[in-house]
PDB file of C-alpha atoms in Angstrom:
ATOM      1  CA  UNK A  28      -6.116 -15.652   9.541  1.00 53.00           C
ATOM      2  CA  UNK A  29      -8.843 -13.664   9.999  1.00 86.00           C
ATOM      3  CA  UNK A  30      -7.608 -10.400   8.509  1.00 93.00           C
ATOM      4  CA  UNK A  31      -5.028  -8.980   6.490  1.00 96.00           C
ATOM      5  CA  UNK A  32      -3.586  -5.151   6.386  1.00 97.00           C
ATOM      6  CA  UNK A  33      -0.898  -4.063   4.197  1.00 98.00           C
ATOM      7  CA  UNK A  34       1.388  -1.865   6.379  1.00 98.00           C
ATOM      8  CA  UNK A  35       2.330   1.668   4.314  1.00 98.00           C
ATOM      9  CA  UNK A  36       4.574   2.623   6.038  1.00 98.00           C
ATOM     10  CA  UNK A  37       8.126   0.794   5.330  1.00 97.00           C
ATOM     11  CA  UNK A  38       6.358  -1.070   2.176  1.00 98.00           C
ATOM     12  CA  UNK A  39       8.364  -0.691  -0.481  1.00 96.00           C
ATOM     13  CA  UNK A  40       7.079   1.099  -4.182  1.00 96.00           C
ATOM     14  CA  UNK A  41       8.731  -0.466  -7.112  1.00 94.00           C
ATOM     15  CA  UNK A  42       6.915   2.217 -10.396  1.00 94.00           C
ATOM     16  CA  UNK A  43       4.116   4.084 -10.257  1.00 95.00           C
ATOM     17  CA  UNK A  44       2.784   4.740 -13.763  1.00 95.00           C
ATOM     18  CA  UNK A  45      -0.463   7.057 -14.968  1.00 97.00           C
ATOM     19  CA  UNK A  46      -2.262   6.788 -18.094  1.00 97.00           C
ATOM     20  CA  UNK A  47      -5.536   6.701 -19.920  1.00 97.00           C
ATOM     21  CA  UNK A  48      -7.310   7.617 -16.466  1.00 97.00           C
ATOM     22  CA  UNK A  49      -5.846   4.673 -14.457  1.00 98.00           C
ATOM     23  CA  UNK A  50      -3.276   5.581 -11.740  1.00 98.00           C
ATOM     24  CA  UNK A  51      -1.068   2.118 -10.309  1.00 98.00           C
ATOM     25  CA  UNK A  52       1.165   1.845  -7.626  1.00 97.00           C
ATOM     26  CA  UNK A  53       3.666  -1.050  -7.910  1.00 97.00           C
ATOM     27  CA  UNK A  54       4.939  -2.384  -4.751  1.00 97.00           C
ATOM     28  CA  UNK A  55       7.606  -4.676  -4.893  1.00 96.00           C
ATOM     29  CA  UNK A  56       7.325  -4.788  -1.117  1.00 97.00           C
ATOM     30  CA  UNK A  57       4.093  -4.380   0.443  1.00 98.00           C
ATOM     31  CA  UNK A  58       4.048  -5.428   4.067  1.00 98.00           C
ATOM     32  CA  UNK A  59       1.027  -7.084   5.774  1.00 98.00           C
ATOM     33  CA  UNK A  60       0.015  -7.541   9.369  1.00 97.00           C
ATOM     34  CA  UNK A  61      -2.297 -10.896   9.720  1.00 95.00           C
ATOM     35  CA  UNK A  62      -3.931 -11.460  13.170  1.00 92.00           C
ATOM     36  CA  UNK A  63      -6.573 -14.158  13.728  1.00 85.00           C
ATOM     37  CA  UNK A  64      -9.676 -12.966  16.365  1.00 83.00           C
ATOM     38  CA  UNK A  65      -9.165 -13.810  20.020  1.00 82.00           C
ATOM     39  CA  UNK A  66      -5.373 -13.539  19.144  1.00 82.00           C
ATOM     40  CA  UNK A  67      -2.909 -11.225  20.629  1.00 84.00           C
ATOM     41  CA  UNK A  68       0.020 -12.128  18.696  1.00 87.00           C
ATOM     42  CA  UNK A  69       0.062 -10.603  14.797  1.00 93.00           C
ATOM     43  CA  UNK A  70       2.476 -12.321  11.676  1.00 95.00           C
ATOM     44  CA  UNK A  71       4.332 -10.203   9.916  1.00 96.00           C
ATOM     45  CA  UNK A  72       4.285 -10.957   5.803  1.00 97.00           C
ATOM     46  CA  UNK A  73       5.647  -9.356   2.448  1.00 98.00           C
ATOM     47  CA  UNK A  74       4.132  -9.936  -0.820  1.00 98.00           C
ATOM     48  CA  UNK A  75       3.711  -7.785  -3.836  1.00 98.00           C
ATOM     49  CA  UNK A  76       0.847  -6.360  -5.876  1.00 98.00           C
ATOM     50  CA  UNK A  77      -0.746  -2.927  -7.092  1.00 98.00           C
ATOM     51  CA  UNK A  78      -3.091  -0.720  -5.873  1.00 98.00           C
ATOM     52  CA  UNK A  79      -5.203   0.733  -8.897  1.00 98.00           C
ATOM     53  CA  UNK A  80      -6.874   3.636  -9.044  1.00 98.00           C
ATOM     54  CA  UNK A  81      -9.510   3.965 -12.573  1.00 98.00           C
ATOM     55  CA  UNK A  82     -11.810   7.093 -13.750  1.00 98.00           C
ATOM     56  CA  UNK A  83      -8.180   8.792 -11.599  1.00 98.00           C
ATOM     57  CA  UNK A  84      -7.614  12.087 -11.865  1.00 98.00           C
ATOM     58  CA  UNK A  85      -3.969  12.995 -10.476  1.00 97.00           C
ATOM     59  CA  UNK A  86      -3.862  16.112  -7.383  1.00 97.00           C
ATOM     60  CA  UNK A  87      -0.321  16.590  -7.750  1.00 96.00           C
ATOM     61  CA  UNK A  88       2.437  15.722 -10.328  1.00 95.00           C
ATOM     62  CA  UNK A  89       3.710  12.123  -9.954  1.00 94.00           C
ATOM     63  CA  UNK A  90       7.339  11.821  -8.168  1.00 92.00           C
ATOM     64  CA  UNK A  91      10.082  11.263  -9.962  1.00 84.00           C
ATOM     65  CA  UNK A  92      12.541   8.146  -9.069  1.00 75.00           C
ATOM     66  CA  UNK A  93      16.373   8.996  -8.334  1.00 68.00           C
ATOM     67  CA  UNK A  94      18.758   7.150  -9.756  1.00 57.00           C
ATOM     68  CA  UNK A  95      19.108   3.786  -7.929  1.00 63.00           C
ATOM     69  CA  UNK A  96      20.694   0.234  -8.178  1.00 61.00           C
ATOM     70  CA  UNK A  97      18.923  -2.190 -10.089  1.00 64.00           C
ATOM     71  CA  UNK A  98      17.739  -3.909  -6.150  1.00 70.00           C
ATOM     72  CA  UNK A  99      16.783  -1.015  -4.534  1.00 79.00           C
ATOM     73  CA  UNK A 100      13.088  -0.111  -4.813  1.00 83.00           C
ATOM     74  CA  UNK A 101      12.144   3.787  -6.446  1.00 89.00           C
ATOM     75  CA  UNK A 102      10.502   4.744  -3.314  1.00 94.00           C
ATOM     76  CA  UNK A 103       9.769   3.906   0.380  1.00 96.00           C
ATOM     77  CA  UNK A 104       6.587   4.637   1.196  1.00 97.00           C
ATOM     78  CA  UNK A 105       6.023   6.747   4.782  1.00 97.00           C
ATOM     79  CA  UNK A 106       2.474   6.195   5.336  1.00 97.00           C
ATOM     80  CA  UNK A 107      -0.866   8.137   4.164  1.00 98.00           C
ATOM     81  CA  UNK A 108      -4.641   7.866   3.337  1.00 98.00           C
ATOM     82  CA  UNK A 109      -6.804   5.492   1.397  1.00 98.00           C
ATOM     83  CA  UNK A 110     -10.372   6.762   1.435  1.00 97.00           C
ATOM     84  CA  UNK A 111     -12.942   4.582   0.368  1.00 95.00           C
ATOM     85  CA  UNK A 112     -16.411   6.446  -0.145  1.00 93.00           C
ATOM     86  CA  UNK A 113     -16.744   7.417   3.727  1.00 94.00           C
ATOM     87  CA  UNK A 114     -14.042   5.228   5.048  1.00 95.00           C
ATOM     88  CA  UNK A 115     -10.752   6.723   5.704  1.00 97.00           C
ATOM     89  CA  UNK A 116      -7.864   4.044   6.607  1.00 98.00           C
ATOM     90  CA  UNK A 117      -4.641   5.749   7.384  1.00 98.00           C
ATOM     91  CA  UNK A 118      -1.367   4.134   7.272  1.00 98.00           C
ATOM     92  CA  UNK A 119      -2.782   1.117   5.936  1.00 98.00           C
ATOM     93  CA  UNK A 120      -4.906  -0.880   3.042  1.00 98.00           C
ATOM     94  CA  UNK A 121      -6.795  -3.670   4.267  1.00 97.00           C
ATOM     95  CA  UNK A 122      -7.126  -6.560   1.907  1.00 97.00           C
ATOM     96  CA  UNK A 123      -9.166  -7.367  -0.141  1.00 96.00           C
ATOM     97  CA  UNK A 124      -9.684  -3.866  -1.330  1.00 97.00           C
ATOM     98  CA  UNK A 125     -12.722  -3.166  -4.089  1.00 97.00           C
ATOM     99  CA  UNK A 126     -15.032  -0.196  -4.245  1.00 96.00           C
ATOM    100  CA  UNK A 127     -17.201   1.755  -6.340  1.00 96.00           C
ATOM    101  CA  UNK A 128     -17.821   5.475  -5.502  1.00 96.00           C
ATOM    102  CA  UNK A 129     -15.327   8.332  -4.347  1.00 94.00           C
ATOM    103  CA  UNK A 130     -11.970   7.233  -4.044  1.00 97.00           C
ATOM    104  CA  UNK A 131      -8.554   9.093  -2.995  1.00 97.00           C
ATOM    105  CA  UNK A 132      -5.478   8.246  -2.327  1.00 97.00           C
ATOM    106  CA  UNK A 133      -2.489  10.273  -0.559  1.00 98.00           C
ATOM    107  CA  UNK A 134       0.796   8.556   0.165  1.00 98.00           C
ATOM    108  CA  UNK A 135       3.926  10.266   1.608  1.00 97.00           C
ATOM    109  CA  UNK A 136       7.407   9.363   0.395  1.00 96.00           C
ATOM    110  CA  UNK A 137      10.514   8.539   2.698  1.00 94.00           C
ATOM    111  CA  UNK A 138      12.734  11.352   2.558  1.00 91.00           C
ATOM    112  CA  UNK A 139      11.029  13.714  -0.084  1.00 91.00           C
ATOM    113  CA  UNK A 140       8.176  16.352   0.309  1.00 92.00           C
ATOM    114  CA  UNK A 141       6.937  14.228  -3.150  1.00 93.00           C
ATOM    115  CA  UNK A 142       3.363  12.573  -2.769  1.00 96.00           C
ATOM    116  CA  UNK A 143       1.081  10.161  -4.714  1.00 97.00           C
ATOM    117  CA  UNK A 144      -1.868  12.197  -4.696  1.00 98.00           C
ATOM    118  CA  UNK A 145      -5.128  11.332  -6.708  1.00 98.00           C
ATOM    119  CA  UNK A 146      -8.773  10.534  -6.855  1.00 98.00           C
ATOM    120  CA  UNK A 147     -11.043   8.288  -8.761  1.00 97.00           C
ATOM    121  CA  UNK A 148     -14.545   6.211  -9.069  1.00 98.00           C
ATOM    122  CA  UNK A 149     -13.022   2.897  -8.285  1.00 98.00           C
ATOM    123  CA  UNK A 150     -10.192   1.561  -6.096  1.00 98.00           C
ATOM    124  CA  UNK A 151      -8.726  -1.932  -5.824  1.00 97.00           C
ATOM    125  CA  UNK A 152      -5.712  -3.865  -4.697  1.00 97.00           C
ATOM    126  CA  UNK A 153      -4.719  -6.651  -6.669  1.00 98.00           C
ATOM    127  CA  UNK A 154      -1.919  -8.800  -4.936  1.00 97.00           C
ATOM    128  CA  UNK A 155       0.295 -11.383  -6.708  1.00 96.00           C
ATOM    129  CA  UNK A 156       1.968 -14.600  -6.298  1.00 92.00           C
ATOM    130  CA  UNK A 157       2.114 -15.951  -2.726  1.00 95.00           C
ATOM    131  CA  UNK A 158       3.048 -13.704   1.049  1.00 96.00           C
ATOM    132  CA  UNK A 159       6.268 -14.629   2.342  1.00 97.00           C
ATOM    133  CA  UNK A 160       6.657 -14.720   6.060  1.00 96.00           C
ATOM    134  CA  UNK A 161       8.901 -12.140   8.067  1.00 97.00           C
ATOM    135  CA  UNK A 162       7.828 -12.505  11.654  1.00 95.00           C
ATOM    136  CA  UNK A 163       5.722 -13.279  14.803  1.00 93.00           C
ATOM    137  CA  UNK A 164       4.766 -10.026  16.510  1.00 90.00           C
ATOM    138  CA  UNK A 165       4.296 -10.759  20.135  1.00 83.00           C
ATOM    139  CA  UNK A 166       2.194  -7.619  22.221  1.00 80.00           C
ATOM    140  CA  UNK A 167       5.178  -6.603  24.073  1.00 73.00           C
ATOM    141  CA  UNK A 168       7.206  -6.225  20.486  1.00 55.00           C
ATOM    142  CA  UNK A 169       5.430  -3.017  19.838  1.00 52.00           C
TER     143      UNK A 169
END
């Protein structure tokens, strides 16, 4: 594969913690889009990892989970921005993240005006265990 994109909207946010000047989003759920150049066709995956946030400085007061079942993830995320010194990628995280410099981060919640607002000097995304396959994505699938 030639590139990899995690997919905000839909992924699925297991905790998200703040302390000591480090911000961390949990997703149980994250879900990629893989396409390989000269390809039309895309692979769906899901895999799950953190995004991390250090030297963070919260905009807005972190959401608070509703009560759930022990399976259900705290929050669905509905999309948002990553920016990345002068790069702004909306509705998605490509992977590998890792930067140095001014970095923000604004996610919406599904079904709540709640957001994961903050900013920081560094941003990465560190992804764990193995993807698991979901689907082909075919062009006329969109």
């Amino acid at each position: 594969m030639d590139s990899s994109s995690i997919r905000l909207p839909g992924s699925e946010i297991a905790d998200i913690r703040f302390a000591d000047g480090t911000l961390q989003v949990r997703f149980s759920r994250a879900f990629i889009i893989k396409t390989m150049t000269g390809s039309a066709e895309k692979t769906l995956w899901w895999q799950a990892g953190e995004l991390i946030l250090e030297g963070a400085e919260l905009l807005a007061p972190l959401p608070e989970a509703t009560a759930r079942s022990g399976s259900e993830p705290a929050f669905i995320c509905d999309g948002g921005d990553i920016d990345e010194n002068v790069y702004t990628y909306r509705d998605m995280i490509p992977i590998p993240l890792e930067s140095r410099g001014l970095c923000r981060c604004d996610l919406a919640l599904r079904d709540s005006d709640q957001r994961i607002r903050a900013q920081g000097e560094t941003i990465h995304l560190a992804m764990e265990e193995t993807p698991h396959y979901i689907e082909h994505i075919r062009p006329d699938d969109n």
